[in-house]
Short mmCIF file of C-alpha atoms in Angstrom, two decimals:
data_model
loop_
_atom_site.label_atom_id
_atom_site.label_comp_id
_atom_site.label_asym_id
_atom_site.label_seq_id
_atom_site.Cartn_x
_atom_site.Cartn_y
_atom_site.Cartn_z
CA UNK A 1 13.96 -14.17 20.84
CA UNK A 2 11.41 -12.49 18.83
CA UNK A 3 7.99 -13.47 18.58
CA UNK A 4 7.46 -12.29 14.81
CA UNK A 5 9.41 -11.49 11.46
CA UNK A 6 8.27 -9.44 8.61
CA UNK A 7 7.69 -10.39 5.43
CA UNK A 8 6.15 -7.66 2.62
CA UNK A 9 5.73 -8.78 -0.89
CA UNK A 10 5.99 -6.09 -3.64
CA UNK A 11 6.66 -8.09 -6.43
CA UNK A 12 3.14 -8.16 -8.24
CA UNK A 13 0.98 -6.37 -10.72
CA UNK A 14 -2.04 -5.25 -10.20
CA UNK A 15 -5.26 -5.94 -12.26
CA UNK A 16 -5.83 -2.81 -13.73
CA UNK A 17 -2.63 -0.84 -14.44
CA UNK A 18 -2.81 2.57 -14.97
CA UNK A 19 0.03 5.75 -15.45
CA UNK A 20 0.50 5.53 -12.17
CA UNK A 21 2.22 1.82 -11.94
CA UNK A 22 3.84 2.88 -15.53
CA UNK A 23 7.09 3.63 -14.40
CA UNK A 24 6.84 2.48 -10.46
CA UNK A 25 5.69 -0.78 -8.54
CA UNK A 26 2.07 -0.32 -7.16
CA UNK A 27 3.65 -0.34 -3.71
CA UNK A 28 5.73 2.77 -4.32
CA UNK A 29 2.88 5.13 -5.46
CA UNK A 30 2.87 8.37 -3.70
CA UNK A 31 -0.15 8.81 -1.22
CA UNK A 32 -1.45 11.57 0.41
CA UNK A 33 1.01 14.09 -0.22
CA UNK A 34 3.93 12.24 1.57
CA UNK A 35 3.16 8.59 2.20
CA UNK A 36 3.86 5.91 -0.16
CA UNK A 37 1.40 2.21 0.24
CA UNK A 38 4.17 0.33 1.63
CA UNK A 39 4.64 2.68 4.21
CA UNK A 40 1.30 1.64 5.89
CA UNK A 41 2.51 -2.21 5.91
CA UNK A 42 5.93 -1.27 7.27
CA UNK A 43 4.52 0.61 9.52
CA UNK A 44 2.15 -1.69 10.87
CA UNK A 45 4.65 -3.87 11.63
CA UNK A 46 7.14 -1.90 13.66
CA UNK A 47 4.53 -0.26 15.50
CA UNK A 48 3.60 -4.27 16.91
CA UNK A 49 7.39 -4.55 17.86
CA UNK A 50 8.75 -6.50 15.08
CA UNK A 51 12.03 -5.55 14.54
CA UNK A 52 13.21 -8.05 11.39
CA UNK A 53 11.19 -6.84 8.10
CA UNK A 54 12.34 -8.52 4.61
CA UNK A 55 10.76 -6.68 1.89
CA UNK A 56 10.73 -8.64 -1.56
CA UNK A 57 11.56 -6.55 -4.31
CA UNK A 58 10.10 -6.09 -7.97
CA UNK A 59 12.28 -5.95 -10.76
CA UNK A 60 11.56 -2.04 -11.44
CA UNK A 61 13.13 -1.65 -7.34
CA UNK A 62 14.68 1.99 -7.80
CA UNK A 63 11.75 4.04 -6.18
CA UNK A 64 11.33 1.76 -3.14
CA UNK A 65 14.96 1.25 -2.60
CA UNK A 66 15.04 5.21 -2.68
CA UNK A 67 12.04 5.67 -0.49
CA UNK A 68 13.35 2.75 2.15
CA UNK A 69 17.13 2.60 1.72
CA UNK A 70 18.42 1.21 5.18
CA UNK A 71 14.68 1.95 7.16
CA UNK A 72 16.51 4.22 9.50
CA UNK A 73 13.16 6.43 9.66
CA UNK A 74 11.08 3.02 10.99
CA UNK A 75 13.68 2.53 13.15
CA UNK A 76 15.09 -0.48 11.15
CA UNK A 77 18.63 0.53 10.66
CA UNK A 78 20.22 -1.93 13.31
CA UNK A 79 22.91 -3.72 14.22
CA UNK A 80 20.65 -7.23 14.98
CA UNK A 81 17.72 -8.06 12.80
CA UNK A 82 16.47 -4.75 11.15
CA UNK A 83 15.29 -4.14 7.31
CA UNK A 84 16.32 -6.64 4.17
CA UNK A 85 15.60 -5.74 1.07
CA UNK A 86 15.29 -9.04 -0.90
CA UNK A 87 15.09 -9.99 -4.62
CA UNK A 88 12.00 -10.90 -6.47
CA UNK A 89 11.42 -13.27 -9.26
CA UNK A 90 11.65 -11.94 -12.45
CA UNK A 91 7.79 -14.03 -13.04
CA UNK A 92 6.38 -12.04 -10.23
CA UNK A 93 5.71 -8.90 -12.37
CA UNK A 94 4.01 -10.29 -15.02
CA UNK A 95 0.82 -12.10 -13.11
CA UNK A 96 -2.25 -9.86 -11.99
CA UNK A 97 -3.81 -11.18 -9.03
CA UNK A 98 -1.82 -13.29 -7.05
CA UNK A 99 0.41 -11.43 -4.10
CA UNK A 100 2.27 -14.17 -2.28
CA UNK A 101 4.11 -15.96 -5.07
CA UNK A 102 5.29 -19.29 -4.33
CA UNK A 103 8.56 -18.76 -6.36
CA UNK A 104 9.05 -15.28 -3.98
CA UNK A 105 9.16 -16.99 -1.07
CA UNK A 106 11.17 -20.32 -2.09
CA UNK A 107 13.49 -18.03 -3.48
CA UNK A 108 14.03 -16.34 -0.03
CA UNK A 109 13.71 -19.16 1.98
CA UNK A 110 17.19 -17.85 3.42
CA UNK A 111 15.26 -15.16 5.30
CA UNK A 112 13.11 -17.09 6.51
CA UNK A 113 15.97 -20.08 7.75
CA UNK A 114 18.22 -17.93 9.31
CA UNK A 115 15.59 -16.07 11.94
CA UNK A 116 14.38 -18.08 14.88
CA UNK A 117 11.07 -15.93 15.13
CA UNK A 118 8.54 -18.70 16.00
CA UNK A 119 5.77 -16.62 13.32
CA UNK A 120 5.85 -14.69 9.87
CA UNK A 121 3.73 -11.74 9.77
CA UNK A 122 2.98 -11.61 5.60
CA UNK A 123 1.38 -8.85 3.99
CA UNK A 124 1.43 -7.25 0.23
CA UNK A 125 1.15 -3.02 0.51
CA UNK A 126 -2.02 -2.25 -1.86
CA UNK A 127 -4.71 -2.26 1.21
CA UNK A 128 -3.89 0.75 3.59
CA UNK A 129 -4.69 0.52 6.90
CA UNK A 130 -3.71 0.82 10.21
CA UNK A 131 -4.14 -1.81 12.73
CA UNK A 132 -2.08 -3.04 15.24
CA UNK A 133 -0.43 -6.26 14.38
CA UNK A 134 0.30 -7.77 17.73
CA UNK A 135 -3.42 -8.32 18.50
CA UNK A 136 -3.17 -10.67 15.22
CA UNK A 137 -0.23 -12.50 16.32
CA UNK A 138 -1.54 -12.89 19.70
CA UNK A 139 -5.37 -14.45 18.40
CA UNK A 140 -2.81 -16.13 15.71
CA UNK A 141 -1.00 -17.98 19.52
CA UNK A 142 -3.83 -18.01 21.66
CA UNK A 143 -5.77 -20.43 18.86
CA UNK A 144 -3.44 -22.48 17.75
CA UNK A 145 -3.58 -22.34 14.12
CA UNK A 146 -1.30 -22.78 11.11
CA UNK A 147 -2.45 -19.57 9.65
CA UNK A 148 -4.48 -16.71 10.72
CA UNK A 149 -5.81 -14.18 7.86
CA UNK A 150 -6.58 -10.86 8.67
CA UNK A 151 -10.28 -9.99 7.24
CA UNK A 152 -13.00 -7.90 7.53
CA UNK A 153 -16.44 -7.67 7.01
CA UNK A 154 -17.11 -6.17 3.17
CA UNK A 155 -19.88 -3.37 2.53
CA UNK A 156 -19.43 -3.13 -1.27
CA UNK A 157 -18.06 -4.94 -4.03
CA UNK A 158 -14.12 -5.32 -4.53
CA UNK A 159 -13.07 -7.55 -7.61
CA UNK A 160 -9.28 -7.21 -6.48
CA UNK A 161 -10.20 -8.81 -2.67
CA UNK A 162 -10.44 -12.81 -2.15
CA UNK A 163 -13.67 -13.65 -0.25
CA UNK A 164 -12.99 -16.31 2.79
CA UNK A 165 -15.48 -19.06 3.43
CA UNK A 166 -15.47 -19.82 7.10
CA UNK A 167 -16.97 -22.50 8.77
CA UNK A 168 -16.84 -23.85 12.16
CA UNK A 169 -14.51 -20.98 12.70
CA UNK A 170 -11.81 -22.47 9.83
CA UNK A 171 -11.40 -21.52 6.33
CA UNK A 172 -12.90 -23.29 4.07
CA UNK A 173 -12.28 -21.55 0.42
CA UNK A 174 -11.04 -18.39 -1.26
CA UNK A 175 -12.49 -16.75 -4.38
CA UNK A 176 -11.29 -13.99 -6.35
CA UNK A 177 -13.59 -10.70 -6.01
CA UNK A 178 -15.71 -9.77 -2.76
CA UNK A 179 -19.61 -8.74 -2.99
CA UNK A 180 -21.39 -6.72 0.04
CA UNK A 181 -21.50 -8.80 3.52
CA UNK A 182 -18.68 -10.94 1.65
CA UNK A 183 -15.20 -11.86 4.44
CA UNK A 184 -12.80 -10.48 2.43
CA UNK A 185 -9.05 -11.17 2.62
CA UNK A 186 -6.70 -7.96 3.59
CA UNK A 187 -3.81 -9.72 2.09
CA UNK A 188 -1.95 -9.61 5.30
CA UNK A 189 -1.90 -13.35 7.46
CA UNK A 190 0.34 -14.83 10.36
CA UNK A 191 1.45 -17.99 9.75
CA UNK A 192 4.19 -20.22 12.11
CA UNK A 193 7.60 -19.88 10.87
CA UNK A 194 8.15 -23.52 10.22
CA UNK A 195 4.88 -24.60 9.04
CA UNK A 196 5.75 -21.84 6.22
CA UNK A 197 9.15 -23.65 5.27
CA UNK A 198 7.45 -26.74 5.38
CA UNK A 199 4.50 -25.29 2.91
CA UNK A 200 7.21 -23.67 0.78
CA UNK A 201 8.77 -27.20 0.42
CA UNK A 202 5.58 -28.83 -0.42
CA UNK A 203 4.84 -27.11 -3.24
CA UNK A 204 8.03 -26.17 -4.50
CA UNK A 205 7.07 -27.88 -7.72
CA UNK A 206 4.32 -25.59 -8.72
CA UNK A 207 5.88 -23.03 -7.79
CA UNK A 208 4.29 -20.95 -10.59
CA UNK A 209 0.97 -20.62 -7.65
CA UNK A 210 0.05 -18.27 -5.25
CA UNK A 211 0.66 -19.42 -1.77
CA UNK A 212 -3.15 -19.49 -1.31
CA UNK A 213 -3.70 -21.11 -4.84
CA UNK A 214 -1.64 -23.79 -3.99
CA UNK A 215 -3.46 -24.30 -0.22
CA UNK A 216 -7.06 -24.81 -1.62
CA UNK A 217 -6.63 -28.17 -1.88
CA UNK A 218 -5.53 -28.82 1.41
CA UNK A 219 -7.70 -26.75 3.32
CA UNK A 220 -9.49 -30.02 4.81
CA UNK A 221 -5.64 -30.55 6.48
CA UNK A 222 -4.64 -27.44 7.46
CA UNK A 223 -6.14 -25.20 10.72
CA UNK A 224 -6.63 -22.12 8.93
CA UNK A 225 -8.55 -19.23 10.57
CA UNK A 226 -10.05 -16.23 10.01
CA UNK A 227 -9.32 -13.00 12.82
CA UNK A 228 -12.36 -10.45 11.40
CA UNK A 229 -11.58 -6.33 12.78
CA UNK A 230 -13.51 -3.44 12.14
CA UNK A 231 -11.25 -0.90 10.55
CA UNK A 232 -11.26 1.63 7.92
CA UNK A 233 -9.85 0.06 5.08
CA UNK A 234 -8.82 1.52 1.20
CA UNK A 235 -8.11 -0.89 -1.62
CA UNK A 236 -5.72 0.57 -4.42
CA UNK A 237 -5.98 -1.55 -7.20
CA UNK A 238 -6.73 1.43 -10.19
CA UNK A 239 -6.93 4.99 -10.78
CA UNK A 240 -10.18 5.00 -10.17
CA UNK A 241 -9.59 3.85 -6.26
CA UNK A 242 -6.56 5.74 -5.92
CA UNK A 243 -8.28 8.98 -6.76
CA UNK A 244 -11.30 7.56 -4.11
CA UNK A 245 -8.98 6.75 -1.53
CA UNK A 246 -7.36 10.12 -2.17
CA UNK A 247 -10.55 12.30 -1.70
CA UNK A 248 -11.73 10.09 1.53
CA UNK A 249 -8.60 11.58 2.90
CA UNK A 250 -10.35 14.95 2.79
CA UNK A 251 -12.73 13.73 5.45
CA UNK A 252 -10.94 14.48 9.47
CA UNK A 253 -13.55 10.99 10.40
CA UNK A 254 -11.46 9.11 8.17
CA UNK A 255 -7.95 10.24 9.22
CA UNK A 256 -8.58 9.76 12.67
CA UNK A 257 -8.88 6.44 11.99
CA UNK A 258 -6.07 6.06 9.22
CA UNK A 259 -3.45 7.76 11.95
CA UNK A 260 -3.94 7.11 15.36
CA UNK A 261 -2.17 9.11 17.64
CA UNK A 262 -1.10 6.31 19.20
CA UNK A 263 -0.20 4.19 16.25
CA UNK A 264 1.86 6.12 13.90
CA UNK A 265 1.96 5.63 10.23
CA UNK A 266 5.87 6.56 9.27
CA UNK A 267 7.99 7.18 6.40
CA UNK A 268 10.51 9.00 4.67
CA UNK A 269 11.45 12.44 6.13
CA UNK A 270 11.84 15.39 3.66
CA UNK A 271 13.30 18.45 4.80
CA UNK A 272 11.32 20.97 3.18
CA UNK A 273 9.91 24.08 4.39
CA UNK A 274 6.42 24.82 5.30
CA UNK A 275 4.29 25.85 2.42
CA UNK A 276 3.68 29.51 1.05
CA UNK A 277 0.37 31.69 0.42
CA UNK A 278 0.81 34.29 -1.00
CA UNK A 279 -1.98 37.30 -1.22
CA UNK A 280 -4.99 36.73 -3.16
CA UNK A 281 -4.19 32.98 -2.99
CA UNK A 282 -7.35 30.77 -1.41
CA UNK A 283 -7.39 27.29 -0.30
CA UNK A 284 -10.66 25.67 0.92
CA UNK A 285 -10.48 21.79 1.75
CA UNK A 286 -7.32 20.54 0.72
CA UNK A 287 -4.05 19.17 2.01
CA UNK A 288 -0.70 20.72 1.16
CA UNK A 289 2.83 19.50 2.03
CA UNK A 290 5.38 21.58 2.59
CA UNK A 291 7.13 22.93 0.19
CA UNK A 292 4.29 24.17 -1.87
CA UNK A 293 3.53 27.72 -2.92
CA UNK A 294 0.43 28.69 -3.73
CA UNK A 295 -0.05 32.06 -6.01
CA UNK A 296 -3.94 30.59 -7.11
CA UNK A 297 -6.85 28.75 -5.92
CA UNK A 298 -6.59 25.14 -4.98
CA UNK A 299 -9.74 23.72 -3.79
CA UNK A 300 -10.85 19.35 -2.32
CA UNK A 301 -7.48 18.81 -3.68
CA UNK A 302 -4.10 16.82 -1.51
CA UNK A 303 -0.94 17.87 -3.03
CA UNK A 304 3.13 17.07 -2.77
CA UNK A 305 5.79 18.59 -2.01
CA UNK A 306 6.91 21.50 -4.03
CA UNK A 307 3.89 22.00 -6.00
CA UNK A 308 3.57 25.30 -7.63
CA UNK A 309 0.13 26.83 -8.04
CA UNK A 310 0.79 29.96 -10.26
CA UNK A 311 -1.71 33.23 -9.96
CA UNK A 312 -4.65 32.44 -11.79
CA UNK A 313 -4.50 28.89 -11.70
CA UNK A 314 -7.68 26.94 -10.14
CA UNK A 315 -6.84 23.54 -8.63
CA UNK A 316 -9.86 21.67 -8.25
CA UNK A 317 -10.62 17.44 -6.97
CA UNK A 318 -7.28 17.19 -8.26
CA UNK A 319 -4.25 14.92 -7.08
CA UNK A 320 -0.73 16.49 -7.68
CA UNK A 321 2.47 14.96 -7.17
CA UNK A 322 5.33 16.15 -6.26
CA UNK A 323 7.26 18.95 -8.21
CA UNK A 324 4.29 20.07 -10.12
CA UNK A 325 3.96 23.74 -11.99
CA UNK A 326 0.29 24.50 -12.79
CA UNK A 327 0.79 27.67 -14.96
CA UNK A 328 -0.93 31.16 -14.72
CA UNK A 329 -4.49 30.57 -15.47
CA UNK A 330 -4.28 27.46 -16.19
CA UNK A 331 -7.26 25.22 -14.62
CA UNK A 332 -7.53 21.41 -13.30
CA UNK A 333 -10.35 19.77 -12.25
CA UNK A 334 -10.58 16.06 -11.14
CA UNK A 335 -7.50 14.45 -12.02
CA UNK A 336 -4.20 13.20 -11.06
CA UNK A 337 -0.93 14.53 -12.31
CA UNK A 338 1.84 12.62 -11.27
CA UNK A 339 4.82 13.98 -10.20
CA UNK A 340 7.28 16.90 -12.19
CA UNK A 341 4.90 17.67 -14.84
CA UNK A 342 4.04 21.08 -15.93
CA UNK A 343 0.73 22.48 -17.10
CA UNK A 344 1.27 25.43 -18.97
CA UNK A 345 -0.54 28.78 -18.60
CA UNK A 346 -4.07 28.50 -19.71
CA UNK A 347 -4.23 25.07 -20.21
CA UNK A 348 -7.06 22.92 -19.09
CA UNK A 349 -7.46 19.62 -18.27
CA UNK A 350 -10.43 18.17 -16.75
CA UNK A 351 -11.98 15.34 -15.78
CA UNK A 352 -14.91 13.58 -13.94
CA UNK A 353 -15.32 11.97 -10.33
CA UNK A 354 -16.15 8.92 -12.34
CA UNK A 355 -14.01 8.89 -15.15
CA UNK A 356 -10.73 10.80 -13.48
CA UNK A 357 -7.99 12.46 -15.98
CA UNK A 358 -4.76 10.74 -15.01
CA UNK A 359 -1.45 12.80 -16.49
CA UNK A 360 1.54 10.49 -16.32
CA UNK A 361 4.74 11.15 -14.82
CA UNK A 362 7.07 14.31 -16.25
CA UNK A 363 4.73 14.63 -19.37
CA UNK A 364 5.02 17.81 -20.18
CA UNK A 365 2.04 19.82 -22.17
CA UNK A 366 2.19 22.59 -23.82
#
C-alpha cells in the first residue's frame, strides 16, 4: 500500500494578474527556459515515491493538459495508480487568494475514496522549490498530527503568503500576507487521508471557503503543526516576481539549490537541437535552450526554445519565450516577451528592473 497520494490544485487566480496568466493558468507559465511551475510540485512528489498524483484542473486546462498529457516523463504513465487529471469548479477561477477550494476537493472526493493511501500530500504550483517530500510525510507520522504545513522562516515581506501562528508547537492562526521573521505558509501540507474526507464533509455547506478559511475556527480541535525547512524558495504571484525569480536563476548559488543532483526537477522533453552562435554573436550571462540561434548580443537574459536573435539585435535583462524573432537591430532591455511574438528590426522596447515591460503572448509589433 502506499504511504501518500498527490493532490495539486491549479484551479485559482492569482492576486495580481498580469499578460502572463492572460491566456494560461498561473501554474502553466513557462519558467526558466523549459520548466513550467507545476513541474516543481509534480516533481517534488515523485521524487518522495508517490506514485498516485491527481492534478485539479482550471477551466482554461489546454496548456497543462499539453504540457502533462499522461505524465509519462515523471514516470506517471502506469498501469496502477499513476497521473489523474481532474476537473475544477467553474468558481475556482474567479477568487484571488485562496488555493485549496473547498468545492475542488468535495468535488473530487472520488480521488480521494477510491485510494487507500493512509496521507494526502496537497500543494498549489505558484511557490517553486525543491524539497524532498518524504521527510514531510515522515515528521507528518512520527508526530501524530491531523495536518502538517510545510513553512519556512520569511526574510522579507510577501502579501500573497499566509503567516502561521504557532504555539506550543500547534497552529494557532493564519493571516493573509507575511512580514520579515513572519512563518509563512508554502501552500503545500500533509494531511491523513480520512481526516481530509471527514473535513471535506464537515464543511460541505460552505463550500464557497478555502480549506484553511473554513479550519480557523476549529483550530482549538484540531492537531495542526507546523514542519519549518530552510530552503530556497521563489513566490510567483506577478510580473514583477516572475521577472525576480527569473534573474535569481542567473546566479549558479541559487541553482544548486533549485536542482539538486540528487533530486531532479522534471518535465516535458522537447526534442530540439542544441542552440546556434553564429560569428560575431556574444552571449555573457544568460541561459539559452536549445533550439535558439543567436546572430546578436544577448546579455543577463534566460530564453526558450527556438528564440531567434537576429544580427544586430541586443538582448538585455530580458525574458523570452519560446518561438521569439527579435529583428535586426532591434534592442530589448528588461522585459518579458512571451512566447511567438516578433519584434521587428529596429524596434525598441525597454523597460526597468522595477517596473519590467511585459509583451503578451503572439502580439506582434511592427
Amino acid at each position: 500500500m502506499e504511504t501518500a497520494v498527490g493532490l495539486i490544485t491549479t484551479n485559482y487566480s492569482i492576486k495580481h494578474p498580469s499578460a502572463l496568466t492572460k491566456s494560461r493558468p498561473a501554474a502553466s507559465v513557462p519558467f526558466l527556459g523549459r520548466y513550467r511551475f507545476v513541474d516543481f510540485a509534480l516533481s517534488n512528489m515523485v521524487n518522495a515515491g508517490i506514485k498516485t498524483v491527481g492534478v485539479i484542473m482550471p477551466f482554461n486546462y489546454r496548456s497543462i493538459v499539453d504540457h502533462l498529457y499522461t505524465g509519462k516523463d515523471w514516470g506517471l504513465d502506469r498501469k496502477k495508480g499513476g497521473l489523474f487529471l481532474m476537473p475544477g469548479s467553474a468558481f475556482g477561477t474567479s477568487r484571488k487568494g485562496p488555493r485549496f477550494l473547498l468545492r475542488d476537493l468535495i468535488a473530487n472526493r472520488v480521488f480521494l475514496e477510491r485510494d487507500t493511501a493512509t496521507n494526502v500530500v496537497v500543494s498549489a504550483a505558484n511557490i517553486i522549490y525543491n524539497y524532498d517530500y518524504a521527510e514531510l510525510i515522515r515528521a507528518h507520522n512520527e508526530s501524530g498530527a491531523d495536518i502538517t504545513l510545510l513553512t519556512k522562516t520569511y526574510r522579507c515581506e510577501a502579501e500573497d503568503v499566509s503567516s502561521v501562528y504557532t504555539e506550543d508547537g500547534r497552529v494557532r492562526g493564519f493571516t493573509y500576507g507575511t512580514r520579515f521573521g513572519d512563518e509563512g505558509f508554502l501552500d503545500c501540507f500533509v494531511v491523513r487521508r480520512e481526516k481530509l474526507l471527514e473535513l471535506i464533509d464537515r464543511y460541505s455547506n460552505v463550500d464557497y471557503l478555502d480549506l484553511f478559511e473554513a479550519l480557523q475556527a476549529d483550530l482549538p480541535q484540531l492537531d495542526i503543526r507546523a514542519h519549518r525547512v530552510d530552503i530556497y524558495t521563489g513566490t510567483v504571484f506577478d510580473a514583477r516576481m516572475y521577472y525576480k525569480r527569473s534573474r535569481e536563476m542567473l546566479d549558479p548559488a541559487v541553482i544548486d539549490q533549485l536542482f539538486p543532483p540528487e533530486r531532479t526537477i522534471m518535465t516535458k522533453a522537447h526534442d530540439n537541437p542544441p542552440a546556434k552562435y553564429e560569428a560575431g554573436s556574444r552571449v555573457t550571462n544568460s541561459i539559452v535552450s536549445g533550439g535558439c540561434h543567436i546572430m546578436g548580443t544577448v546579455a543577463d537574459s534566460i530564453l526558450s526554445r527556438n528564440v531567434v536573435v537576429e544580427p544586430g539585435a541586443t538582448v538585455r535583462g530580458c525574458v523570452i519565450m519560446t518561438g521569439c524573432v527579435i529583428g535586426r537591430g532591434a534592442r530589448v532591455e528588461n522585459a518579458i516577451i512571451d512566447r511567438d511574438n516578433v519584434v521587428s528590426a529596429g524596434t525598441e522596447l525597454r523597460g526597468t528592473p522595477d517596473n519590467v515591460l511585459v509583451k503578451e503572448k503572439g502580439s506582434e509589433r511592427e
